[in-house]
Coordinates of C-alpha atoms in Angstrom, one line a residue:
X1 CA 0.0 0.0 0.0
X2 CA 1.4 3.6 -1.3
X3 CA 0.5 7.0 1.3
X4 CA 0.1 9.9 -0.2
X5 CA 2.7 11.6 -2.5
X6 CA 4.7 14.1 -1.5
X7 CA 5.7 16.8 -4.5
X8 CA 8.3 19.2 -3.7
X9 CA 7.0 23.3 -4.7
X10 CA 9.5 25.6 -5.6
X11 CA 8.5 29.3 -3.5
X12 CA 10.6 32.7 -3.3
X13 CA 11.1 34.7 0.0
X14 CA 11.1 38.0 0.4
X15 CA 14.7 38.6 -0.5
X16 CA 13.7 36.6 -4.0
X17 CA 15.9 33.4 -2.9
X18 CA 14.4 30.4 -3.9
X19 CA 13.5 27.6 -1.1
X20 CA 12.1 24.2 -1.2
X21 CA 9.2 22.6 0.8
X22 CA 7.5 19.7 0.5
X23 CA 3.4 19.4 0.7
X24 CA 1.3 16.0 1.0
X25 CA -2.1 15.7 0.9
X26 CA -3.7 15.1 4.2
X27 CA -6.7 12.5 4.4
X28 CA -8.9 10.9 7.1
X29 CA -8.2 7.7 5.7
X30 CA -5.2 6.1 3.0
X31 CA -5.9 7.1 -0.4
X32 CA -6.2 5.0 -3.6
X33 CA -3.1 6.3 -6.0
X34 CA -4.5 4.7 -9.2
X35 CA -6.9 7.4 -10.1
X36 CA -6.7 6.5 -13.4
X37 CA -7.4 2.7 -13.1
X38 CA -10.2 3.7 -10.3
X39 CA -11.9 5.8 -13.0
X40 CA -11.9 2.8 -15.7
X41 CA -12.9 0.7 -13.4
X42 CA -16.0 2.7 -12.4
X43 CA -16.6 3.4 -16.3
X44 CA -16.5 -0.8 -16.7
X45 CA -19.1 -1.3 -13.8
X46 CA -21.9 1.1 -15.1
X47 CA -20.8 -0.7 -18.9
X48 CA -20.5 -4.3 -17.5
X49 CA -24.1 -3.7 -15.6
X50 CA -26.2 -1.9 -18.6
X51 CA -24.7 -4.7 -20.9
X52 CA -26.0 -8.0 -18.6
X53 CA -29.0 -5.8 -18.6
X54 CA -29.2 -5.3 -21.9
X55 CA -28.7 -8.8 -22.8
X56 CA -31.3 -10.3 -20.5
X57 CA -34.3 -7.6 -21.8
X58 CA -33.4 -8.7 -25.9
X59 CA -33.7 -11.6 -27.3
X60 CA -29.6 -12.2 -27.6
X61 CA -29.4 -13.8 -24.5
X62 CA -33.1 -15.5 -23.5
X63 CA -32.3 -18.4 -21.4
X64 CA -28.3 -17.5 -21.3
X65 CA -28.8 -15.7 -17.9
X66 CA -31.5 -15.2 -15.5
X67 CA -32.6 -18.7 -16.5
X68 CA -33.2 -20.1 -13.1
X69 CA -34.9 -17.1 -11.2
X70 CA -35.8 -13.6 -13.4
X71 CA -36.9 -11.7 -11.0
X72 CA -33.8 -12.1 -8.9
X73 CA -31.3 -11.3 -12.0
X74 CA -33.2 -8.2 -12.8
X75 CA -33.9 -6.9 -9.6
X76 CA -29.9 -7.5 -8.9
X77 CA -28.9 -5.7 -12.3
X78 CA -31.1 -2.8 -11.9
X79 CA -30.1 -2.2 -8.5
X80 CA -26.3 -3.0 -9.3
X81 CA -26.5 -0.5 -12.4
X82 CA -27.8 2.3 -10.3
X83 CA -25.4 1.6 -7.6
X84 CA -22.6 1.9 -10.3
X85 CA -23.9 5.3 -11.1
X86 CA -24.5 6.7 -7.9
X87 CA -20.3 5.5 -7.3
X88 CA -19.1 6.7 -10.9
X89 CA -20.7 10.6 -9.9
X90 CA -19.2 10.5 -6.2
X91 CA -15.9 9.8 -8.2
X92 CA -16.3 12.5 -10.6
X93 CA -17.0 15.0 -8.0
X94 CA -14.2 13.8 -5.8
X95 CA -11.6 14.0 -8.6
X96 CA -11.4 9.9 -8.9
X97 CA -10.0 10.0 -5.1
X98 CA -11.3 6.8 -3.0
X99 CA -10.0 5.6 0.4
X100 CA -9.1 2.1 0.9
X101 CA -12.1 1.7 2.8
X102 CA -14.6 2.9 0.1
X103 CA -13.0 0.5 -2.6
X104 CA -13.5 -2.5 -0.3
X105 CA -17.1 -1.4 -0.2
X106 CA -17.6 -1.8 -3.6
X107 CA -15.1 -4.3 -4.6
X108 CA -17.9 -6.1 -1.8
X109 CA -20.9 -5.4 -3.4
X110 CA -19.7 -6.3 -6.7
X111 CA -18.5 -10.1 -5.8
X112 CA -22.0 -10.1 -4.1
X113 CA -24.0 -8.7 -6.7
X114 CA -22.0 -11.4 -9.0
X115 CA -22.9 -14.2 -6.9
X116 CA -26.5 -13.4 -6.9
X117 CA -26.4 -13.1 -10.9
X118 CA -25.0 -16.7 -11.0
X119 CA -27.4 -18.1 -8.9
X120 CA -30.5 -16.4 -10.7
X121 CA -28.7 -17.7 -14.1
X122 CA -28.6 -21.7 -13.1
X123 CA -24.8 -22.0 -12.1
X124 CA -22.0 -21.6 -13.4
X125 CA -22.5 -22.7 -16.6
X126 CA -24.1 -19.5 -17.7
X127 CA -20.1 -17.9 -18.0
X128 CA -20.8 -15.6 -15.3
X129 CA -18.3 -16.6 -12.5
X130 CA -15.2 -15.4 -14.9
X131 CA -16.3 -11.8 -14.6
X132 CA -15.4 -12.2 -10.7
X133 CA -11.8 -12.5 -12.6
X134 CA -11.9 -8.7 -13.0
X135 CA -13.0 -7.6 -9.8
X136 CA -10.7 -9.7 -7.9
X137 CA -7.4 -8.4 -10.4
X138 CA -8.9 -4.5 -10.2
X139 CA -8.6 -5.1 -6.0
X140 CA -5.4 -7.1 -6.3
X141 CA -4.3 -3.4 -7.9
X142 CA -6.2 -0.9 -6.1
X143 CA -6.1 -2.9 -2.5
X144 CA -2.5 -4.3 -0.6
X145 CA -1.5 -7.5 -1.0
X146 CA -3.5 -9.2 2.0
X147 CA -6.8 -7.7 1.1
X148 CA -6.7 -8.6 -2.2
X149 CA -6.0 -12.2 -1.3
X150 CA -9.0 -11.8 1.2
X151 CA -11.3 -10.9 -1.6
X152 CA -10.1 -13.5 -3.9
X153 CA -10.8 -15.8 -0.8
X154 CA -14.3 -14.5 -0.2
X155 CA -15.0 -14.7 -4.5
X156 CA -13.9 -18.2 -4.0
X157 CA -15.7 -19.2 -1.2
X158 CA -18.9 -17.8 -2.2
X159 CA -18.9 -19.8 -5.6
X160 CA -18.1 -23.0 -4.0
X161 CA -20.6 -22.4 -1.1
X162 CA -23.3 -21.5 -4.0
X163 CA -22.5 -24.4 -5.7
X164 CA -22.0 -26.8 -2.4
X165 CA -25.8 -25.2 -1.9
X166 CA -26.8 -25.9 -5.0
X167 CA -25.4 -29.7 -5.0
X168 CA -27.3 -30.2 -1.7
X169 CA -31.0 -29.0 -3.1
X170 CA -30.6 -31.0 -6.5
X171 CA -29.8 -28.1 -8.7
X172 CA -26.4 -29.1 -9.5
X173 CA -23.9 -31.7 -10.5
X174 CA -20.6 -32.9 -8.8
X175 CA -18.5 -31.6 -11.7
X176 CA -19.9 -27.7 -10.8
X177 CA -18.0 -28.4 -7.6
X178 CA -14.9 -29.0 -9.8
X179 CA -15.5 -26.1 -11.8
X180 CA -15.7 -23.9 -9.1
X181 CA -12.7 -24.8 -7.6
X182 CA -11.0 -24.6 -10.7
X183 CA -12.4 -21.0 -10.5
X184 CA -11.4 -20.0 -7.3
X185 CA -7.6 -21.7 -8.4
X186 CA -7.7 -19.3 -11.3
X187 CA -8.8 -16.2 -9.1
X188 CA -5.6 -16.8 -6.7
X189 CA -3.6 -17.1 -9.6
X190 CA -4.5 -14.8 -11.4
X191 CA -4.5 -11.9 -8.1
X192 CA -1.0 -13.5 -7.2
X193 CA 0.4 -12.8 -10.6
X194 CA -1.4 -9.3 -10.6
X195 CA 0.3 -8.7 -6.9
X196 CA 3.6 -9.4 -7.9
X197 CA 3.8 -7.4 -11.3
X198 CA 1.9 -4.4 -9.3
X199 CA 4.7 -4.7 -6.9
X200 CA 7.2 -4.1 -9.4
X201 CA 5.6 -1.6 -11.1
X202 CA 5.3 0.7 -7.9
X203 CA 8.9 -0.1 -7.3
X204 CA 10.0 1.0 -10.8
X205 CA 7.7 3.7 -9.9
X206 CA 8.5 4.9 -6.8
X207 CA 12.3 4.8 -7.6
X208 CA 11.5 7.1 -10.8
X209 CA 9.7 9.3 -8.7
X210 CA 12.3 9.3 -6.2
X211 CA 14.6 10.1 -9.3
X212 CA 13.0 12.5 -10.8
X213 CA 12.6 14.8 -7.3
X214 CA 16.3 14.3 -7.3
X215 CA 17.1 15.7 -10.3
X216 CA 14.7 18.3 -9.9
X217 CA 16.4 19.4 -6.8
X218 CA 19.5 19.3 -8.7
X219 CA 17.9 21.2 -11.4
X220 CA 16.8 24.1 -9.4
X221 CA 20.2 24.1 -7.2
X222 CA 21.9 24.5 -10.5
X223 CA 20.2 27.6 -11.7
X224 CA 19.8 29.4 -7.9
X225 CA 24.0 28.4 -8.4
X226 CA 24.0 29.9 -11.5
X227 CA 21.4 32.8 -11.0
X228 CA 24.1 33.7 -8.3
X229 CA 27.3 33.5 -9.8
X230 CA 29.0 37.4 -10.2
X231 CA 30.1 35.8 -13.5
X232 CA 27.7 36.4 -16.6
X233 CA 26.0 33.0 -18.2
X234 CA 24.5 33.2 -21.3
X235 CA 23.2 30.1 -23.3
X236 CA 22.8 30.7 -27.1
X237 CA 20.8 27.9 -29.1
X238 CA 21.3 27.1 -32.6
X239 CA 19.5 30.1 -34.1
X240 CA 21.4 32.1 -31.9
X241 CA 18.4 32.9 -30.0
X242 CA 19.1 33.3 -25.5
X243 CA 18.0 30.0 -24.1
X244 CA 19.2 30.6 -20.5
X245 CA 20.4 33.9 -19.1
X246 CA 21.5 35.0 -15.4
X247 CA 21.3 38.1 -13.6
X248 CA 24.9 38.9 -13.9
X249 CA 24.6 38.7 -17.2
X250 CA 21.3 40.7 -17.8
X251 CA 23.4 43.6 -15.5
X252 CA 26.8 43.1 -17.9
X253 CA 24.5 43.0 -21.4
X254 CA 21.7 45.3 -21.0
X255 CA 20.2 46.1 -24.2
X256 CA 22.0 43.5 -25.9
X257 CA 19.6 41.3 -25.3
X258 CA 16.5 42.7 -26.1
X259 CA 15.3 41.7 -29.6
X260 CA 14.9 45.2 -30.9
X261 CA 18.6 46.4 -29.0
X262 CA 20.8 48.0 -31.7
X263 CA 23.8 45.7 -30.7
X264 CA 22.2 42.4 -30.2
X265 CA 23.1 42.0 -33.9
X266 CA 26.7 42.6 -32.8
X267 CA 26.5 39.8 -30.4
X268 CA 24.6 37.1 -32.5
X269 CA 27.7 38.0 -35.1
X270 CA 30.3 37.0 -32.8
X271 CA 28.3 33.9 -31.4
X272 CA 27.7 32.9 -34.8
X273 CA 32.1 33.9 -35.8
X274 CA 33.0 31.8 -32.8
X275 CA 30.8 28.4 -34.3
X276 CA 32.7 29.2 -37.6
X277 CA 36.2 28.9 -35.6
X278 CA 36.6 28.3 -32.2
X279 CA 39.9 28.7 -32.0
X280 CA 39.3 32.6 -31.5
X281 CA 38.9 31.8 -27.8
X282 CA 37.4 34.7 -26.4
X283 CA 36.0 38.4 -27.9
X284 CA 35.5 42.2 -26.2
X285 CA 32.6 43.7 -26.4
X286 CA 31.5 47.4 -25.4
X287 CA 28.6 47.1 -22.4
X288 CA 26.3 49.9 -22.8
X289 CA 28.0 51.7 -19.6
X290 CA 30.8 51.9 -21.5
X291 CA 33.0 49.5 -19.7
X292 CA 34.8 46.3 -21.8
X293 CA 33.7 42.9 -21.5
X294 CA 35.0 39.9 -22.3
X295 CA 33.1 36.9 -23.7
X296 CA 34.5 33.6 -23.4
X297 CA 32.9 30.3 -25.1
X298 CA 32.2 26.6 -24.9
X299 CA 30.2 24.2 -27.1
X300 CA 27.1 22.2 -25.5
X301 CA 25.9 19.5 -28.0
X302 CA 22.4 18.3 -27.4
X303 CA 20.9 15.9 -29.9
X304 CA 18.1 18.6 -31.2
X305 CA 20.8 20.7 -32.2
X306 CA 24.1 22.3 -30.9
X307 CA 24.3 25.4 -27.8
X308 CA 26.8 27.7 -27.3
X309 CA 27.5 28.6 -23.7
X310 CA 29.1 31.8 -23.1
X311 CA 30.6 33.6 -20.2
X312 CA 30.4 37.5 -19.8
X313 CA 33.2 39.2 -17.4
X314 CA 33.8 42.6 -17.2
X315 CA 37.7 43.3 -18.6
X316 CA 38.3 45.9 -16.4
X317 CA 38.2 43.3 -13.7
X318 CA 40.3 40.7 -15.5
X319 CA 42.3 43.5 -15.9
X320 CA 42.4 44.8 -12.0
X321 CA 43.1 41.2 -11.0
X322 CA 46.2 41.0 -12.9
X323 CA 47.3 44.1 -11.8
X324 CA 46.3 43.1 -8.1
X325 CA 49.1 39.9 -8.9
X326 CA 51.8 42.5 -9.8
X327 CA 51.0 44.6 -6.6
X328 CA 50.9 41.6 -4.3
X329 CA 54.3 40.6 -5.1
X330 CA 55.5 44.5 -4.5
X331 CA 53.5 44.8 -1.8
X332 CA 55.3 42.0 0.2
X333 CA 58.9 43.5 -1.2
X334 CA 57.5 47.0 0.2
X335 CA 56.5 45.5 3.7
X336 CA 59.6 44.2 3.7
X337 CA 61.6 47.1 3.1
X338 CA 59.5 49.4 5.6
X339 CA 60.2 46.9 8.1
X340 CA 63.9 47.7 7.8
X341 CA 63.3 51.8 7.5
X342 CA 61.2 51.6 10.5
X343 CA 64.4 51.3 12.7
X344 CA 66.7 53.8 11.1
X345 CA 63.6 56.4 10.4
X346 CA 62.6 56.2 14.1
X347 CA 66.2 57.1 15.4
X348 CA 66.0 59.8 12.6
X349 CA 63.2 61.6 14.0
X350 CA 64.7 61.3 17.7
X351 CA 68.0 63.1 16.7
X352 CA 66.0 65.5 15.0
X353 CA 63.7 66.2 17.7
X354 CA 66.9 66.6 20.5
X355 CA 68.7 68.8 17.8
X356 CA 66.1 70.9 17.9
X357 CA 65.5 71.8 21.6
X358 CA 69.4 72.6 21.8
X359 CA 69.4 76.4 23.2
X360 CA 72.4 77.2 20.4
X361 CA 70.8 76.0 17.4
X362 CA 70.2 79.1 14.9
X363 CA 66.8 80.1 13.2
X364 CA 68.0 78.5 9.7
X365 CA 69.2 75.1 11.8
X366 CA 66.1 75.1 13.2
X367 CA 63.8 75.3 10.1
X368 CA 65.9 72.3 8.6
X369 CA 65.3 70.2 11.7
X370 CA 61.2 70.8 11.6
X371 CA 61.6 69.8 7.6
X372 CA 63.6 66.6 8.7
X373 CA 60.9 66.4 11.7
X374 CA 57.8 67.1 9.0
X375 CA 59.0 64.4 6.6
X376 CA 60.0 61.8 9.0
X377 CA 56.6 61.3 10.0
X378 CA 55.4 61.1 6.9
X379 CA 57.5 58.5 5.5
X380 CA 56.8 56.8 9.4
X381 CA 52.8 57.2 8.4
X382 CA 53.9 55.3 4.5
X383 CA 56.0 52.9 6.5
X384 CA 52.7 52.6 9.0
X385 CA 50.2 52.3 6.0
X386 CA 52.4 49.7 4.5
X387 CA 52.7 47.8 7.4
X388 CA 48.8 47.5 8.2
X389 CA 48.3 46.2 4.6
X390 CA 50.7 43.7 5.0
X391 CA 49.1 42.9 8.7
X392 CA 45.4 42.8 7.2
X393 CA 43.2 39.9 8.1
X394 CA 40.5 38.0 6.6
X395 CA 37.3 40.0 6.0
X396 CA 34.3 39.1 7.7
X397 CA 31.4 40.0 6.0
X398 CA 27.9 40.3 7.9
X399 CA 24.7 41.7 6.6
X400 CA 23.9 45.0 7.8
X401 CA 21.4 48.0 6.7
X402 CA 23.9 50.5 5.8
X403 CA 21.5 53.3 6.9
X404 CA 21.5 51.9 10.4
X405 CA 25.5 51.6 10.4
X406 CA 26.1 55.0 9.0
X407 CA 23.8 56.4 11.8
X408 CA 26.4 54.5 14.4
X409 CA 29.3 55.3 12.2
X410 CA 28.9 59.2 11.8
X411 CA 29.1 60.0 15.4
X412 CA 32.5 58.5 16.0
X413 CA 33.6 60.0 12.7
X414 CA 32.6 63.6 13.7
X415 CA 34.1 63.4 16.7
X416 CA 37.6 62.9 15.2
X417 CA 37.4 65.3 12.3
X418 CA 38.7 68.9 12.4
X419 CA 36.3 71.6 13.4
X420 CA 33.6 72.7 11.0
X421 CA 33.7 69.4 9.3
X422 CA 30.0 68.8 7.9
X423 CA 28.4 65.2 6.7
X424 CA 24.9 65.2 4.8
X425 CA 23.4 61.7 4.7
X426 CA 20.8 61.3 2.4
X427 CA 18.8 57.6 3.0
X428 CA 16.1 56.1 1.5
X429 CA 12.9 55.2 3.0
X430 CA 13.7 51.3 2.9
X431 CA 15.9 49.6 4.7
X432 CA 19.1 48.5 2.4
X433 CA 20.6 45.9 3.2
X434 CA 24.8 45.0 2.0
X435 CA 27.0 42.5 3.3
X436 CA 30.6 43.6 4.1
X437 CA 33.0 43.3 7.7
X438 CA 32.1 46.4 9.5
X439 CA 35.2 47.4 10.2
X440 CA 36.7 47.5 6.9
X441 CA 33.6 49.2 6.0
X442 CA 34.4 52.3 8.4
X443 CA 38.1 52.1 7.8
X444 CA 36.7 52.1 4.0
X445 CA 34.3 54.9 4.5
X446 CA 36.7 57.1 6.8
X447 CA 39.1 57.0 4.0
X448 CA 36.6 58.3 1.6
X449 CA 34.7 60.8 3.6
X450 CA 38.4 62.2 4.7
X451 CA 39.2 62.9 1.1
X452 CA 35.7 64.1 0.2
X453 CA 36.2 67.2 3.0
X454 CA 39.7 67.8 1.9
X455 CA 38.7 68.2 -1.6
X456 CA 35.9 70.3 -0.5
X457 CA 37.7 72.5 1.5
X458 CA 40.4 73.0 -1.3
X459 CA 37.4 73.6 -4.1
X460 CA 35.1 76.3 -1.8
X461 CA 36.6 76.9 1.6
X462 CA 33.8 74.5 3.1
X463 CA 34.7 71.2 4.8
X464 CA 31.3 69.6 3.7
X465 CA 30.5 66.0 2.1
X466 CA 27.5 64.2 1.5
X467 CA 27.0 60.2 2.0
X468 CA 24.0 59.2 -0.5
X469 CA 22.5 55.4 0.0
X470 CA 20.3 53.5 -2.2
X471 CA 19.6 50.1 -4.2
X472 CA 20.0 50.0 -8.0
X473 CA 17.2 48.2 -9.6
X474 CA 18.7 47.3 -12.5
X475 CA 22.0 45.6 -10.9
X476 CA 20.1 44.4 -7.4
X477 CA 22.7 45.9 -5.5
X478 CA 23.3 48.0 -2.6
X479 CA 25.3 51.7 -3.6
X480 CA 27.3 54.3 -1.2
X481 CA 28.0 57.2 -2.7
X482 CA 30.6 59.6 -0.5
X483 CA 30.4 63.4 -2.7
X484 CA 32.3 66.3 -2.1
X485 CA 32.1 69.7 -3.9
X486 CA 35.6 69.4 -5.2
X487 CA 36.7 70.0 -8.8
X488 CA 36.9 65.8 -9.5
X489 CA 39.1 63.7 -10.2
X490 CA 41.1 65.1 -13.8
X491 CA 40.7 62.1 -16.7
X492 CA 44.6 61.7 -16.6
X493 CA 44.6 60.5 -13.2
X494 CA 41.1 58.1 -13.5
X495 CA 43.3 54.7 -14.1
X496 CA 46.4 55.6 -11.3
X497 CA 44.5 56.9 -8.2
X498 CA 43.9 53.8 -7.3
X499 CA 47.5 53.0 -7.9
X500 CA 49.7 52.2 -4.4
X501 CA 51.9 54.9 -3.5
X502 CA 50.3 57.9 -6.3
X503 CA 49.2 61.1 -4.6
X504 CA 48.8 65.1 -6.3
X505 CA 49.0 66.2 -2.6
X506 CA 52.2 67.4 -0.9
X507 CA 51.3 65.4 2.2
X508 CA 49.5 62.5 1.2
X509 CA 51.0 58.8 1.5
X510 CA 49.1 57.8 -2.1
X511 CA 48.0 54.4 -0.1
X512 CA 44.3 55.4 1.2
X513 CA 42.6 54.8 -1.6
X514 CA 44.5 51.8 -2.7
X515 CA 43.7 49.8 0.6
X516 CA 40.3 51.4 0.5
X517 CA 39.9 49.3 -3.0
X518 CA 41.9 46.4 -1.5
X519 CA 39.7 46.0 1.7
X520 CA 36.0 46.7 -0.8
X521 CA 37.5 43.5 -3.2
X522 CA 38.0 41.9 -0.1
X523 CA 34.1 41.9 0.4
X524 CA 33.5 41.6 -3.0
X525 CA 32.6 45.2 -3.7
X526 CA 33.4 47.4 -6.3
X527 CA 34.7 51.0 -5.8
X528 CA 35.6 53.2 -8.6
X529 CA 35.2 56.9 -9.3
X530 CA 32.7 59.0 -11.2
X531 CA 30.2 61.9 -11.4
X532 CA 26.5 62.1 -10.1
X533 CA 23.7 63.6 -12.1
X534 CA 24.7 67.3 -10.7
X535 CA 28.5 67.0 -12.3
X536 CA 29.8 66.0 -8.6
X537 CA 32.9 64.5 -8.1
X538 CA 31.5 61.4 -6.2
X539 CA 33.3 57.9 -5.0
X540 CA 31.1 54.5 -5.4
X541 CA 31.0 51.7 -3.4
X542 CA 29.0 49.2 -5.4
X543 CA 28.2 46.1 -2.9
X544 CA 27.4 42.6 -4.2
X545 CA 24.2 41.3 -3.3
X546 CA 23.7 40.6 0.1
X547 CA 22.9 36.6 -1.0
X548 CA 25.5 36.2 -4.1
X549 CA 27.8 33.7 -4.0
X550 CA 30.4 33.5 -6.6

């Protein structure tokens, strides 16, 4: 006996991650599975009983059935024929759903009604009995395996009882005994040999079912996987026509994709190139943005016709990771090489600080010794820098609303920046939610809301910035602007500021923003430079999603 299925129902939280729960049909009592044998079964009994009908009303089958007593046989078909219809309606209403309990009801009523129809047609010679064949292999299905032997039993016994009754008031022979034991013989064959194929059939069943919820599963922890991934996938079929598409690579692509774009011509080219030869590798492509991406290939052969599956990067990240290599391998000469200064510099800037509180030293002696004094703590704040990227651990990202964190973060910040320092935060009405360490994030944001007033103060005498949060739609991602009223950031300088150790100031170290980058890569952020809708010189944090992997 099989309980109720159980199908697995694909839902989305409120953060538009998929989940996976499974729902089964509650009953009162176990349900039949075989709603489609149930409802041919229930067809066959209305059939089965307006055919005997029908046979004993015409002439077809006069003295075939109801031979022996008439009014028994028609009183038993009529009332078995509207039985059947009164049980074929409650199944169409119900769906074609039937306890256990109901089908031994009527598996019941049909051996007796059968038995009855024997007996008012003179025996078992009238052909009759075989019919119980059916009713007995339909219970064998619908039923376990011990109530179907127990209906098989009860078929049995009632046709060799009938005919042991019959035998005893002279309306029978010896030999209908035989017959009916042959019969009952053939009914416990035949439900045996029913049982046991049934048996394998629900195995067979259950194991496909069991295999096809598996790779479902699979199936839809592939494409959350891939859904996820920070790199673009894009699956062309052999029209060049998107089968599959992720959100990385709707964000990378844009209008390339949309039938009517004015590039997607430009991209079904180079699919279509890369079939021709491809030994090409890879191809650049400009994004709408204006940034370069990079479109890398592989072949997926299917028998209804070759895909293409292609993978969208943005270059300028392929390109900052191999620069990142190059840096690595300075950076740990660098840290090497202020851990030697560090000594020397510091008994530097000790000399120099005794020379100059000697009561003979002269005015001009004295300006050289604050110079040697002025620069000795900045190359100690390089050697300092250096040193704490070099020292830097592991980030630890956690999900936080950034409007809640800046609220805690601005405070602190205040308190340590020079007087008539001013920071507008602009928020949204929603929460927004990003996932970074939050203390890489205020070392991240200190850095850039330091520069911001500097800037400002240099541009219009004001020490102001403004911090603007909010979630672009289009990418699904968190943004932190920090603007300053400065002048911007001069297109010369766009690709180096970023750069270890380059600075256009007199004092600067050249090494904030390139840990500030370091540390938001670290989380899997983005931060570049660029202008707002006002012409404002303005540096981006772009966060991933808060549930990307990838």
């Amino acid at each position: 006996m099989t309980g109720g299925t159980t199908a697995a129902a694909q839902n989305k939280n409120n953060t538009g991650q998929a989940t996976l729960s499974s729902t089964a049909p509650i009953a009162s009592a176990p349900a039949v599975q075989h709603h489609e044998l149930l409802r041919v079964y229930a067809i066959y009994r209305v059939a089965i009983a307006l055919v005997l009908l029908g046979i004993f009303t015409s002439d077809i089958g006069k003295g075939a059935v109801g031979s022996a007593a008439p009014a028994l046989y028609l009183n038993t078909v009529i009332a078995y024929a509207a039985l059947n219809f009164g049980w074929l309606l409650h199944l169409r209403r119900g769906a074609y759903h039937a306890s256990h309990g109901q089908v031994g009801v009527v598996l019941g009523c049909d051996i007796l009604a059968f038995l009855l129809l024997i007996q008012a047609s003179g025996g078992l010679n009238s052909g009759l009995g075989y019919l119980l064949l059916i009713n007995c292999s339909v219970g064998s299905m619908l039923l376990d395996k011990r109530m179907g032997a127990f209906f098989a039993a009860v078929a049995s016994l009632g046709v060799i009882g009938q005919q042991l009754y019959n035998l005893l008031a002279d309306r029978a022979e010896t030999q209908d005994i035989v017959s009916a034991g042959s019969l009952g013989i053939l009914l416990f064959a035949t439900v045996s040999t029913l049982q046991y194929l049934s048996a394998r059939i629900r195995s067979a069943n259950l194991r496909a079912d069991q295999q096809s919820r598996q790779a479902a599963h699979l199936q839809r922890l592939a494409q959350q996987i891939i859904e996820r991934m920070r790199t673009g996938v894009l699956v062309m079929d052999a029209s060049n026509k998107p089968e599959l598409i992720n959100r990385a690579a709707r964000q990378l692509l844009g209008d390339q994709l949309q039938p009517d774009g004015e590039r997607r011509a430009e991209l079904r080219h180079i699919v279509r190139e890369w079939r021709r030869d491809d030994s090409r590798g890879s191809a650049l492509v400009q994004a709408d943005n204006g940034s370069e991406l990079r479109l890398s290939f592989a072949n997926l052969r299917r028998d209804n016709g070759d895909s293409t599956l292609v993978f969208v990067e943005d270059n300028r990240k392929l390109t900052q990771a191999a620069q990142k290599l190059k840096l690595a391998s300075l950076g740990h000469l660098t840290a090497s090489i202020a851990h030697e200064v560090r000594n020397p510099l510091g008994a530097i800037s000790h000399a120099a600080q005794l020379l100059s509180e000697s009561p003979t030293l002269s005015e001009e002696d004295r300006h050289l010794t604050d110079i040697i004094c002025r620069h000795s703590r900045r190359v100690n704040q390089i050697v300092e820098n250096v040193m704490q990227l070099s020292r830097r651990r592991a980030a630890a990202p956690q999900q936080r609303d950034l409007g809640e964190w800046l609220r805690q973060f601005l405070p602190d910040f205040r308190a340590g920046a020079p007087a008539g320092s001013r920071i507008h935060l602009r928020l949204p009405e929603q929460p927004v939610v990003a996932r970074f360490d939050p203390e890489q994030l205020a070392q991240v944001v200190t850095n850039l809301c330091s520069n911001a007033l500097h800037h400002s103060e240099l541009a219009s005498g004001r020490r102001e910035a403004e911090i603007a949060v909010y979630r672009h739609n289009e990418r699904d991602c968190a943004i932190l602007d920090v603007i300053d009223n400065g002048p911007g950031v001069p297109a010369e300088h766009r690709d180096k500021i970023f750069e270890p150790f380059f600075t256009t100031g007199k004092s600067g170290t050249g090494l904030g923003l390139y840990i500030a980058r370091e540390l938001c890569e670290a989380n899997q952020a983005s931060l570049f430079s660029c202008q707002t809708g006002d012409n404002q010189s303005c540096f981006r944090v772009e966060f991933a999603h808060a549930n990307r992997i990838f």
